[in-house]
Short mmCIF file of C-alpha atoms in Angstrom, two decimals:
data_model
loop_
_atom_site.label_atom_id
_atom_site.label_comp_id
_atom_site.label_asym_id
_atom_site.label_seq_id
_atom_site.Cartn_x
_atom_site.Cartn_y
_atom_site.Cartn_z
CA UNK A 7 31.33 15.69 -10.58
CA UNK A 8 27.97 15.77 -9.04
CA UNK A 9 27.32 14.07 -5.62
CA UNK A 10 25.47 10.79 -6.47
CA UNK A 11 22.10 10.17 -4.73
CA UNK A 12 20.23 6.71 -3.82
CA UNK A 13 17.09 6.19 -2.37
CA UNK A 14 16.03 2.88 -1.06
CA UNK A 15 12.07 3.10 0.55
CA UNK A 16 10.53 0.84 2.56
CA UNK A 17 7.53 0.21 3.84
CA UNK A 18 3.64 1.35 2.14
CA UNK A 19 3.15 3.14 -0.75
CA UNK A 20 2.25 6.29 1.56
CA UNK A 21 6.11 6.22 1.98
CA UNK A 22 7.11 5.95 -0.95
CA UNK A 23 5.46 8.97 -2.21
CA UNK A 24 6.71 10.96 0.54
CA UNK A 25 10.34 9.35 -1.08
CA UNK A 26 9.63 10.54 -4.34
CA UNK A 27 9.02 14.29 -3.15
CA UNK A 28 12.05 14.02 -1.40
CA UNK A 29 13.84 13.30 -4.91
CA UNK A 30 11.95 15.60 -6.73
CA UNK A 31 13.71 18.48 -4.70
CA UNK A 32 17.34 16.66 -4.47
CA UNK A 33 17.40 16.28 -7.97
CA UNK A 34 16.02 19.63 -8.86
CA UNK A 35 19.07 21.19 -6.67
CA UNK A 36 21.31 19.04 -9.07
CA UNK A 37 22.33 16.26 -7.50
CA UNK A 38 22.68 12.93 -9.14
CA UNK A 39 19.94 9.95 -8.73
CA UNK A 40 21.17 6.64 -8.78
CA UNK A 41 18.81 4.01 -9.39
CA UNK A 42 20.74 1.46 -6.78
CA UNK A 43 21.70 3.34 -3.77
CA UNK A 44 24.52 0.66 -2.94
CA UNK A 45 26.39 2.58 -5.85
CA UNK A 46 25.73 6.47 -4.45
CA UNK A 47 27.70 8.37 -2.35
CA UNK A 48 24.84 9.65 -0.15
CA UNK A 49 22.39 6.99 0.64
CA UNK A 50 19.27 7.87 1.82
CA UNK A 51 17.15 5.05 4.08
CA UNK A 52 12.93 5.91 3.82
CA UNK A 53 12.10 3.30 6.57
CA UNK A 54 8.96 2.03 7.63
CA UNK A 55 7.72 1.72 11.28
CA UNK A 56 4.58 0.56 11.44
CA UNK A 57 4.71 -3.49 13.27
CA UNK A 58 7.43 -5.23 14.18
CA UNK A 59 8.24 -7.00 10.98
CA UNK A 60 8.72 -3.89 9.22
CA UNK A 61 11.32 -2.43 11.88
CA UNK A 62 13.50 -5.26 11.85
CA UNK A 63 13.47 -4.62 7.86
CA UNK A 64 14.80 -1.58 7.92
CA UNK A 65 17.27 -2.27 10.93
CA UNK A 66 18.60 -5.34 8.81
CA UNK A 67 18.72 -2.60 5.37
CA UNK A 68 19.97 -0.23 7.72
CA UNK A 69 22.85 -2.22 8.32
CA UNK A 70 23.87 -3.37 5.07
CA UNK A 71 24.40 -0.03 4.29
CA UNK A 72 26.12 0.72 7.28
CA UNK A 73 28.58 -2.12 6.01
CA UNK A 74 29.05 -0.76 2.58
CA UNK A 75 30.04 2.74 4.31
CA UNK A 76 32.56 1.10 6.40
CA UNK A 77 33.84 -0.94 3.21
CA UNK A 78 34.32 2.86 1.90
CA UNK A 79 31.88 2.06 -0.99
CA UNK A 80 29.32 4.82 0.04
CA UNK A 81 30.53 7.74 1.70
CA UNK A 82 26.97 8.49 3.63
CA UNK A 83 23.99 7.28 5.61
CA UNK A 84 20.33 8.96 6.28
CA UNK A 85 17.21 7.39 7.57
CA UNK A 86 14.42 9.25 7.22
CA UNK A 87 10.93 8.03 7.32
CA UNK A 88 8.09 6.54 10.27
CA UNK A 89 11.11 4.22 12.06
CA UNK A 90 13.46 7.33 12.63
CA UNK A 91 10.26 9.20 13.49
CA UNK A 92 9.04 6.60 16.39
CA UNK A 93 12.53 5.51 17.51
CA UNK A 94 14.84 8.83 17.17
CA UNK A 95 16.80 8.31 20.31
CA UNK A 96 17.43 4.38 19.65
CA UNK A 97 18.18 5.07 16.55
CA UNK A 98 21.12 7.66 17.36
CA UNK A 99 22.49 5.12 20.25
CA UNK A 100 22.34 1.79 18.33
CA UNK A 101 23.46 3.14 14.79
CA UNK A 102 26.52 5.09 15.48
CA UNK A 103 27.00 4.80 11.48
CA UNK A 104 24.46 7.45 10.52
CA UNK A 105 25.38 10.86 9.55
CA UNK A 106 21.72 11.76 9.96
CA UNK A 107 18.39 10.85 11.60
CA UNK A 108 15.93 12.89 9.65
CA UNK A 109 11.84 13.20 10.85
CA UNK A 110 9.11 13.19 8.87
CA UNK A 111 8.48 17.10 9.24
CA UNK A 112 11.93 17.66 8.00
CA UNK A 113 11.57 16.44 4.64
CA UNK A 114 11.38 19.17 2.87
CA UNK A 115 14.97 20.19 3.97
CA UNK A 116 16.51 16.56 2.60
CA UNK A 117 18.77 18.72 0.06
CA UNK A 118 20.43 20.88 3.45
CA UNK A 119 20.45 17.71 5.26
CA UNK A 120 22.69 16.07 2.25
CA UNK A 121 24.99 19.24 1.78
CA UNK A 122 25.33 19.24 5.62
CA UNK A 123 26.58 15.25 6.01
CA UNK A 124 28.59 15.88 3.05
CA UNK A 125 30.42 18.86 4.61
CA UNK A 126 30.99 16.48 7.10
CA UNK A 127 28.20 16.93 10.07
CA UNK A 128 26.48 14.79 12.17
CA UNK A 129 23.19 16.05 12.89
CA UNK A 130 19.23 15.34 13.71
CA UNK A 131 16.79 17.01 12.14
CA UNK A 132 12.87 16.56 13.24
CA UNK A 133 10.53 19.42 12.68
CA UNK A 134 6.79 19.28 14.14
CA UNK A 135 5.57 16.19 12.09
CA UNK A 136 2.68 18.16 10.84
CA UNK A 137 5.29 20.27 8.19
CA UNK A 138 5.58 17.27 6.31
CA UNK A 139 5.31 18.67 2.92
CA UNK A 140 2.09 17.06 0.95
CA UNK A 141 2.19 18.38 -2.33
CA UNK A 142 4.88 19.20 -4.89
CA UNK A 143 6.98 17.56 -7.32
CA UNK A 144 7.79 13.97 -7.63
CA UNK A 145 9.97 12.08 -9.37
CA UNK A 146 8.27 8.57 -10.32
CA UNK A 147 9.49 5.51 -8.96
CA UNK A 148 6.89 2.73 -9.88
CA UNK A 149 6.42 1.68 -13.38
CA UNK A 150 5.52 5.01 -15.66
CA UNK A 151 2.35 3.47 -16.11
CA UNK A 152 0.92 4.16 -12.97
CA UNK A 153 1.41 5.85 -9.45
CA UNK A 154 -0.39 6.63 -6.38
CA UNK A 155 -2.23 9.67 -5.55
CA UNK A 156 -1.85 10.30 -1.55
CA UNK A 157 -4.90 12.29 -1.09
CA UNK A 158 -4.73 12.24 2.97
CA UNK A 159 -1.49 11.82 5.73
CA UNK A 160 -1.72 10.89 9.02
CA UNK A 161 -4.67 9.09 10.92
CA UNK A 162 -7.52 10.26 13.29
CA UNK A 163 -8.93 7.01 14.05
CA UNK A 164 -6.81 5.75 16.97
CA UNK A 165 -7.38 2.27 16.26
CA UNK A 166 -5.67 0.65 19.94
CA UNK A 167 -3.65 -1.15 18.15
CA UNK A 168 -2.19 1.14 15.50
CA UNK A 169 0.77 3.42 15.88
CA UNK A 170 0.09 5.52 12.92
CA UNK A 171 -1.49 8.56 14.28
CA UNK A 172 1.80 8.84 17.46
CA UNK A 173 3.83 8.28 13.78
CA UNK A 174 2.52 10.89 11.41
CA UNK A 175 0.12 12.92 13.27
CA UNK A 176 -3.50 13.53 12.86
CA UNK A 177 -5.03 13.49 9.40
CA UNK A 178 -4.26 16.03 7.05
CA UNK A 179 -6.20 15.88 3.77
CA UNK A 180 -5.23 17.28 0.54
CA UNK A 181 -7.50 20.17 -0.78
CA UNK A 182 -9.26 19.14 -3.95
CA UNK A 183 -7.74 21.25 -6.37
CA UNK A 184 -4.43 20.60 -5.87
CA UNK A 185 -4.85 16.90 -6.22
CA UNK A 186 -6.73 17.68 -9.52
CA UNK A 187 -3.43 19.10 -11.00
CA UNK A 188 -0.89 16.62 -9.46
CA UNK A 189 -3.24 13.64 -11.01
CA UNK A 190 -3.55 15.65 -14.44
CA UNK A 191 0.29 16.17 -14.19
CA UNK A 192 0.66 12.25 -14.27
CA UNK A 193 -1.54 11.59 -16.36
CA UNK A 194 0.00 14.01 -19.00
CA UNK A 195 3.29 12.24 -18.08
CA UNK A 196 1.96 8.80 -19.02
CA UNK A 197 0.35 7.36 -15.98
CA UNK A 198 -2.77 5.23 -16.93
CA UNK A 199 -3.64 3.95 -13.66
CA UNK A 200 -4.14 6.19 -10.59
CA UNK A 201 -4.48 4.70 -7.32
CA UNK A 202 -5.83 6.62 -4.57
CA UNK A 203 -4.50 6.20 -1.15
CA UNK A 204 -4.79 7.34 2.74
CA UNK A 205 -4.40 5.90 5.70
CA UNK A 206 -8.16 6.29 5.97
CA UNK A 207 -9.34 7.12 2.15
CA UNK A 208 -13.15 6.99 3.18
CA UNK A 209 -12.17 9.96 6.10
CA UNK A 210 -10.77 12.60 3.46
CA UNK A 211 -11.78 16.14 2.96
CA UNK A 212 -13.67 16.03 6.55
CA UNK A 213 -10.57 17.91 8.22
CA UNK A 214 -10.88 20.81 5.28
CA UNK A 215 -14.70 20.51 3.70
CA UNK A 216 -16.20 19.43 6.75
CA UNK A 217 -17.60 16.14 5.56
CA UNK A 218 -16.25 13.08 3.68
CA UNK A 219 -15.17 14.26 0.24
CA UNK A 220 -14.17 10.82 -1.11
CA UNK A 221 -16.72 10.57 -3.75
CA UNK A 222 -16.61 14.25 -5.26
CA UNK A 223 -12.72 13.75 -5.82
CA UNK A 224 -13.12 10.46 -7.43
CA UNK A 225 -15.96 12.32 -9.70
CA UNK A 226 -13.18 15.17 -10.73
CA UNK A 227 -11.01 12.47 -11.06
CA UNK A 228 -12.69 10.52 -13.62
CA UNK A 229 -12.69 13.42 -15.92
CA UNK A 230 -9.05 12.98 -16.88
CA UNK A 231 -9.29 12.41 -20.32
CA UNK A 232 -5.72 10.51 -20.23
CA UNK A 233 -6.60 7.63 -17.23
CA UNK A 234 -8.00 4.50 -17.87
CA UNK A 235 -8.28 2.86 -13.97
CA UNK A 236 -8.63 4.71 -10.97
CA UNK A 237 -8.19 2.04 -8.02
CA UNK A 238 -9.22 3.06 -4.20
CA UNK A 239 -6.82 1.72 -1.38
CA UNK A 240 -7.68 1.64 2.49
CA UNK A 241 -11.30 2.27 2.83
CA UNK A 242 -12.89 1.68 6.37
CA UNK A 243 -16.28 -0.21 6.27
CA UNK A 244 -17.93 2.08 8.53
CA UNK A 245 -17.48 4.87 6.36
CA UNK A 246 -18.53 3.38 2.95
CA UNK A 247 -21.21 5.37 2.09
CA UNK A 248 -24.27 4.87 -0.38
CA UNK A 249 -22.73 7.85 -2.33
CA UNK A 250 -19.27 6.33 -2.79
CA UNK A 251 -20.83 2.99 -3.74
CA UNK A 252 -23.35 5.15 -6.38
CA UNK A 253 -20.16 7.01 -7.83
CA UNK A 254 -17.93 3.59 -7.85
CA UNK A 255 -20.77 1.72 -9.52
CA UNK A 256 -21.62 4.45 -12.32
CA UNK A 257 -18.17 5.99 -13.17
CA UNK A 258 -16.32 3.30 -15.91
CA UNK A 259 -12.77 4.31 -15.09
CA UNK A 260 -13.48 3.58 -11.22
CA UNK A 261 -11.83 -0.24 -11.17
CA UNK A 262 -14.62 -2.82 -9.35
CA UNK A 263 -11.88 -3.35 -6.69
CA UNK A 264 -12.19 -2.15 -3.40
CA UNK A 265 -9.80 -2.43 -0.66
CA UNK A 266 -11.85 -2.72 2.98
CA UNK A 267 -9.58 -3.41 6.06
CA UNK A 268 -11.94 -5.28 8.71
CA UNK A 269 -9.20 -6.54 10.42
CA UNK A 270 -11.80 -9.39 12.30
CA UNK A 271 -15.21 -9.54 12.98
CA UNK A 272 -16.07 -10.68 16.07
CA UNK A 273 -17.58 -7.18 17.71
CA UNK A 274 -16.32 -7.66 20.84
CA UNK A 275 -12.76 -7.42 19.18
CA UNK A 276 -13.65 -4.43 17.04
CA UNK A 277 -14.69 -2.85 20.31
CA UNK A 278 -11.47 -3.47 21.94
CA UNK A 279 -9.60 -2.20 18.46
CA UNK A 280 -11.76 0.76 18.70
CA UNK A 281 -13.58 -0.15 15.96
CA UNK A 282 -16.67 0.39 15.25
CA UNK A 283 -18.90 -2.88 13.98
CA UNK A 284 -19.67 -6.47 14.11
CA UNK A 285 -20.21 -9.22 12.24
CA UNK A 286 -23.48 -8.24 11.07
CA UNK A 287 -23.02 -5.27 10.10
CA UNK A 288 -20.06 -6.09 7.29
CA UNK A 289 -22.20 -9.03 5.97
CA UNK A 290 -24.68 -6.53 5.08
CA UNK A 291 -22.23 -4.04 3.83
CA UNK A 292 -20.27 -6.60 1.62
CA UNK A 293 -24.11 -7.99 0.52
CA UNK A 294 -25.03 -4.53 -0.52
CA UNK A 295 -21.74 -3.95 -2.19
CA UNK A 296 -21.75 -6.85 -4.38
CA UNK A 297 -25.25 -6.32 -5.17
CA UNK A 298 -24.90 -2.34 -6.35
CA UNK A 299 -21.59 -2.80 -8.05
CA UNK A 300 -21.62 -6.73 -9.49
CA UNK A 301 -18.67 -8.24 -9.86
CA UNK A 302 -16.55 -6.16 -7.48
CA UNK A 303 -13.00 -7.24 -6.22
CA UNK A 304 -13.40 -7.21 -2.18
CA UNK A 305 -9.93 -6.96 -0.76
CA UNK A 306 -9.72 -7.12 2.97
CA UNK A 307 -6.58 -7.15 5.89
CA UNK A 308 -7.45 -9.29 8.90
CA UNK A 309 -5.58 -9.49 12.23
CA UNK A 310 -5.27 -12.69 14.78
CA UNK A 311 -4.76 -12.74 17.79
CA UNK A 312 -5.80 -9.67 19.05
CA UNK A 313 -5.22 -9.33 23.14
CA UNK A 314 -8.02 -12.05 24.94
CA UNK A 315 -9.19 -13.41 21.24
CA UNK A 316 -10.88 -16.53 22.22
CA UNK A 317 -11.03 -19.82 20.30
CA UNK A 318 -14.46 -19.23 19.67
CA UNK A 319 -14.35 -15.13 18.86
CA UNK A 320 -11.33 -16.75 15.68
CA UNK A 321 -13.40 -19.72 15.03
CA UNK A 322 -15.92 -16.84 14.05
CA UNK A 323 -13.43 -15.31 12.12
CA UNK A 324 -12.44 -18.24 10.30
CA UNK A 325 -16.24 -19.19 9.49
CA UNK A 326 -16.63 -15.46 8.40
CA UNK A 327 -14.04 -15.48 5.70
CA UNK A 328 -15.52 -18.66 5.12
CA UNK A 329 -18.88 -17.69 4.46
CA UNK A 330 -18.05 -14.25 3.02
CA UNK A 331 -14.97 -15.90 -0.17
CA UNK A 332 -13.07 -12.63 -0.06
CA UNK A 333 -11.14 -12.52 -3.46
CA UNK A 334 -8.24 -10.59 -1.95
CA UNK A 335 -6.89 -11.67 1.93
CA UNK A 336 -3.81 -10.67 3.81
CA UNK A 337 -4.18 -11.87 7.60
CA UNK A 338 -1.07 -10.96 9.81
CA UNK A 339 -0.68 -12.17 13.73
CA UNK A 340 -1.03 -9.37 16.23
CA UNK A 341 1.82 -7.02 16.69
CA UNK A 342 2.46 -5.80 20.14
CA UNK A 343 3.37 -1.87 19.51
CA UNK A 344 4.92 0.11 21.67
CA UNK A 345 2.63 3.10 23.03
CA UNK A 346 -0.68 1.80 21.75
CA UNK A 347 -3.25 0.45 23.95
CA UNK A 348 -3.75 -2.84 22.61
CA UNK A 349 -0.11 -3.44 24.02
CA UNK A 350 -0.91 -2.79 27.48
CA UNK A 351 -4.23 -4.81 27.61
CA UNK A 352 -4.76 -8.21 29.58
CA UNK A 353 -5.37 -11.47 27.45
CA UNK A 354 -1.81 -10.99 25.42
CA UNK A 355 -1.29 -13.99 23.43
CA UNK A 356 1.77 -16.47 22.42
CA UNK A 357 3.40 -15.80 19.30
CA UNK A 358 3.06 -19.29 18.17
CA UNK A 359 -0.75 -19.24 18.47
CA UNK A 360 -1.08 -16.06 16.53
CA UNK A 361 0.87 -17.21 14.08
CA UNK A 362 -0.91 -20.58 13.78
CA UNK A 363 -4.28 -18.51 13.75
CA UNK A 364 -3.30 -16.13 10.74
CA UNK A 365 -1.68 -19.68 9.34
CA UNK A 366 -5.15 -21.56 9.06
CA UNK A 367 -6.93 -17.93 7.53
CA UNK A 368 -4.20 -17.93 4.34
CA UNK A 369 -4.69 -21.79 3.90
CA UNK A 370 -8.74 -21.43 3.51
CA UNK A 371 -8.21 -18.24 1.41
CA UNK A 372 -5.71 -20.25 -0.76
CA UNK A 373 -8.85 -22.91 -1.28
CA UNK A 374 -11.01 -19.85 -2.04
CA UNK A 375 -8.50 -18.16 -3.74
CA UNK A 376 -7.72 -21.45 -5.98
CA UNK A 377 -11.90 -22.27 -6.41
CA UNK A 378 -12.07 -18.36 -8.13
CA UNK A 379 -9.01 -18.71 -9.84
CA UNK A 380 -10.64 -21.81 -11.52
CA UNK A 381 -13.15 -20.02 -12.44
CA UNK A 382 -11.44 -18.05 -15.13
CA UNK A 383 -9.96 -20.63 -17.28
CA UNK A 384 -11.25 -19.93 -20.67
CA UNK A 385 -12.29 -16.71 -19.48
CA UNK A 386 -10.66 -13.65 -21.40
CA UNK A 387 -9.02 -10.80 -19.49
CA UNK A 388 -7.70 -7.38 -20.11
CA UNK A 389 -4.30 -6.99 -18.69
CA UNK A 390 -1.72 -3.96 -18.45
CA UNK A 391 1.77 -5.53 -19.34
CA UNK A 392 4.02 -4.73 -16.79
CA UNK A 393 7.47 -6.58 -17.95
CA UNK A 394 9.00 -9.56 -19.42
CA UNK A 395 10.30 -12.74 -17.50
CA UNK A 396 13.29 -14.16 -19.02
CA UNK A 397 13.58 -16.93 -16.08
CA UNK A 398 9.55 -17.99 -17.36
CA UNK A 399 10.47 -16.78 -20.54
CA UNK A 400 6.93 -15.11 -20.71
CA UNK A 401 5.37 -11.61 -20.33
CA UNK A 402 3.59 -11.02 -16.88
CA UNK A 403 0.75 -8.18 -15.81
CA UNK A 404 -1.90 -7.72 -13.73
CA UNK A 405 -5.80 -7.07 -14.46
CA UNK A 406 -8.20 -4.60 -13.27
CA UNK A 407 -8.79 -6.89 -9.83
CA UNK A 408 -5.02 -6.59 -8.69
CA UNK A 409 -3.43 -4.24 -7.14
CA UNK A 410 0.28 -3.43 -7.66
CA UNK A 411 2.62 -5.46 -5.06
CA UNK A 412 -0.02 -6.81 -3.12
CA UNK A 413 -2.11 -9.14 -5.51
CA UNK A 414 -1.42 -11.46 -8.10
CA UNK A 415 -0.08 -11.64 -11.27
CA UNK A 416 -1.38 -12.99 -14.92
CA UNK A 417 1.94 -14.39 -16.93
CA UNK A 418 1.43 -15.03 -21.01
CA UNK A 419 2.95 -15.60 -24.03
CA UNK A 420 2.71 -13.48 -26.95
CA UNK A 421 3.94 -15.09 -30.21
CA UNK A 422 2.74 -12.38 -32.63
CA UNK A 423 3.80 -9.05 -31.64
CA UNK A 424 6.26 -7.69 -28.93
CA UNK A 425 4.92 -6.30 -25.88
CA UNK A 426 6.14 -3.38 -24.15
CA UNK A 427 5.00 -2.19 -20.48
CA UNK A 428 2.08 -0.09 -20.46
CA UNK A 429 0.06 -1.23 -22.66
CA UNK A 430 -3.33 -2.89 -22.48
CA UNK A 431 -4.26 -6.39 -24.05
CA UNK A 432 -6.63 -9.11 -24.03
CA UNK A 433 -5.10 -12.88 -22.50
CA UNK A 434 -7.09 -15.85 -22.39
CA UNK A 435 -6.83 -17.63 -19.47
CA UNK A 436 -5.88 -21.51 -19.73
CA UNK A 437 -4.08 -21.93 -16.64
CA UNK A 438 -3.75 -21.70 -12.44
CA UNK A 439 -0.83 -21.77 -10.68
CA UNK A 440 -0.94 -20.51 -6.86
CA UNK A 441 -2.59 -16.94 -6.66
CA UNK A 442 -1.56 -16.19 -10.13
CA UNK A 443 -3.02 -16.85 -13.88
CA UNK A 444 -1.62 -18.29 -16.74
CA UNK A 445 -2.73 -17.51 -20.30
CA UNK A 446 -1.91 -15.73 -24.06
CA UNK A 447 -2.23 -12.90 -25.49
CA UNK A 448 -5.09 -12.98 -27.86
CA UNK A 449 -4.76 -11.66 -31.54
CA UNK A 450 -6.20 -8.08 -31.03
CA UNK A 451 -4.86 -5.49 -28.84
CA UNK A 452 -7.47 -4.69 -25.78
CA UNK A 453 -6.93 -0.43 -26.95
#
């Protein structure tokens, strides 16, 4: 009998690509993928390692499975991924239960690594991060209906508070061509919706062309004859261009959504971030942006209490989102990171006040949030299906202005046809609840 595989990633979807490479290989060498690694005899751990919150994830997942090995109902453990990257030697001393600490630049030798613990080794494997494999087969973990396109790994910006470039390495785009075919390949396979992401998306191509190369690839990319939506993820607002707007205005399978992490905008703060900007800059950039491409989706990620914010510099903040009616917000309190230089600086700040800080952001967005929500009652809306709810006893989706995961959802009721995920239709919207929309399915299908 074949030795049973499970996968469990955490963390962004950058990760979980890197996971579904790693699967690609283990099941081409013929071993067995199990859907719920609690129920394989090799389970493999893809953590994340970016802030805090995210490490004491995978530590807690970590454990569980550490639990179920010593209940003898998995036979292995590996952890692979940015927290066995950052925090190899803790990670060895404080988890005495894994048969293998695997780096990012060993990836590519997951199906060694397996036969190895299996034969019954301990080992640690990290090759130069840089040998991370970024092309190749993948086997599809997200709904078949979409997937993400990592066109870029890495970072070169050095934000001071980010631990992303000491994690992965510099940035290392994808050349052109081979993104073409892995995009095509999905698309062949059923993918309608592509989403495009980097740690910086607006940076790729400079390594390898020279110059930002966003905009050409999202031309190519538009020529797939089999996607309907292709969505861009993390794109800096110093490095939106006039070009990228022209091609995101003009090209009908670009979505109007675009995902622009400002993190605050005070510029005294950006300075200290190593960011570029102020606040006068991004109200012209998100002025110009709704004005060339109307009706765009602004998504943005804001952080509070950065070392020395004052009550005045977040009061600014707090008028800025204000003023500006995002229509996507996440806002997260400062994370302290080890070996960054924002965790070093003077001015560090209580956790309850950062919290409290990020606290009133997500209440005003909620009033925003519920003001454009209201909005679209009576409005019609096409929506991918992505699943049925049997607790709602309803079919849920999400439109072109959300984002897998990280936006909200439209639920409806069909009581014509079945649904099935995947496909496109058209809901009218009669009801709010929260961030999400409630509606049905109108009489014709929306393809």
């Amino acid at each position: 009998m074949s030795i049973r595989v499970g996968m469990v990633s955490l963390g962004c979807s950058k990760n979980q690509v890197d996971a579904e490479r790693m699967l690609y290989k283990l099941s081409e060498k013929g071993y067995q993928l199990v859907g719920d690694a609690a129920l394989a005899d090799v389970a493999i751990i893809n953590t994340c390692g970016f802030i805090e919150s995210a490490k004491q994830e995978a530590i807690e997942t970590i454990l569980e499975f550490a639990a179920l090995k010593k209940e003898g109902r998995i036979k292995k453990i590996i952890i692979t991924g940015c927290l066995a990257e950052r925090y190899k030697d803790e990670v060895l001393s404080e988890i005495p239960e894994a048969d293998a600490v695997v780096g990012i630049g060993s990836n590519d030798h997951i199906c060694d690594i397996v036969e190895k613990v299996m034969g019954g080794n301990q080992l640690v494997s990290f090759d130069d991060k840089l040998n991370l494999g970024l092309t190749g087969g993948r086997v599809q973990t997200t709904l078949s209906f979409y997937s993400y396109l990592k066109i870029a790994d890495g970072c070169s910006n050095c934000c001071s508070y980010c631990a992303i470039p000491s994690i992965r390495g510099k940035m290392r785009s994808v050349p052109m061509e081979a993104l073409c075919a892995e995009a095509s390949e999905l698309a062949v396979n059923g993918v309608r919706e592509l989403i495009v992401i980097a740690q910086d998306s607006t940076r790729y191509g400079e390594d390898i062309y020279g110059k930002p190369m966003l905009p050409e690839l999202l031309t190519r990319l538009c020529k797939i004859p089999q996607l309907k939506w292709i969505r861009v993820l993390y794109c800096y607002p110093e490095r939106i261009t006039d070009e990228l707007i022209d091609v995101m205005a003009k090209e009908d399978k670009i979505v109007k959504y675009i995902d622009m992490p400002i993190q605050h905008c005070d510029g005294e703060i950006l300075s200290k971030m190593n960011r570029p900007g102020n606040e006068e800059t991004l109200r012209s950039l998100i002025a110009k942006l709704r004005e060339r491409i109307p009706g765009i989706i602004l998504r943005t990620t804001l952080i509070t209490g950065f070392p020395g914010e004052t009550e005045e510099q977040f009061d600014r903040l707090a008028h800025f989102v204000k003023d500006m009616e995002f229509d996507r917000l996440g806002c997260f309190p400062y994370s302290a990171e080890e070996g960054t230089k924002a965790a070093l600086m003077d001015g560090q700040l209580d956790e309850e006040t950062k919290e409290r800080r990020a606290d009133i952001i997500m209440e005003q967005q909620m009033v925003i949030m519920t003001e454009k929500n209201q909005q679209l009652r009576d409005k019609t809306i096409e929506v991918v299906v992505e699943g049925y709810d049997r607790y709602g006893e309803c079919y849920f989706g999400r439109s072109a202005a959300d984002a897998p995961d990280i936006d909200g959802k439209i639920f409806f009721n069909s009581k014509k046809r079945r649904l099935v995920p995947g496909i496109f239709v058209n809901v009218h919207i009669n009801d709010i609840m929260d961030y999400d929309l409630i509606g049905d399915v109108e009489d014709e299908p929306a393809e």
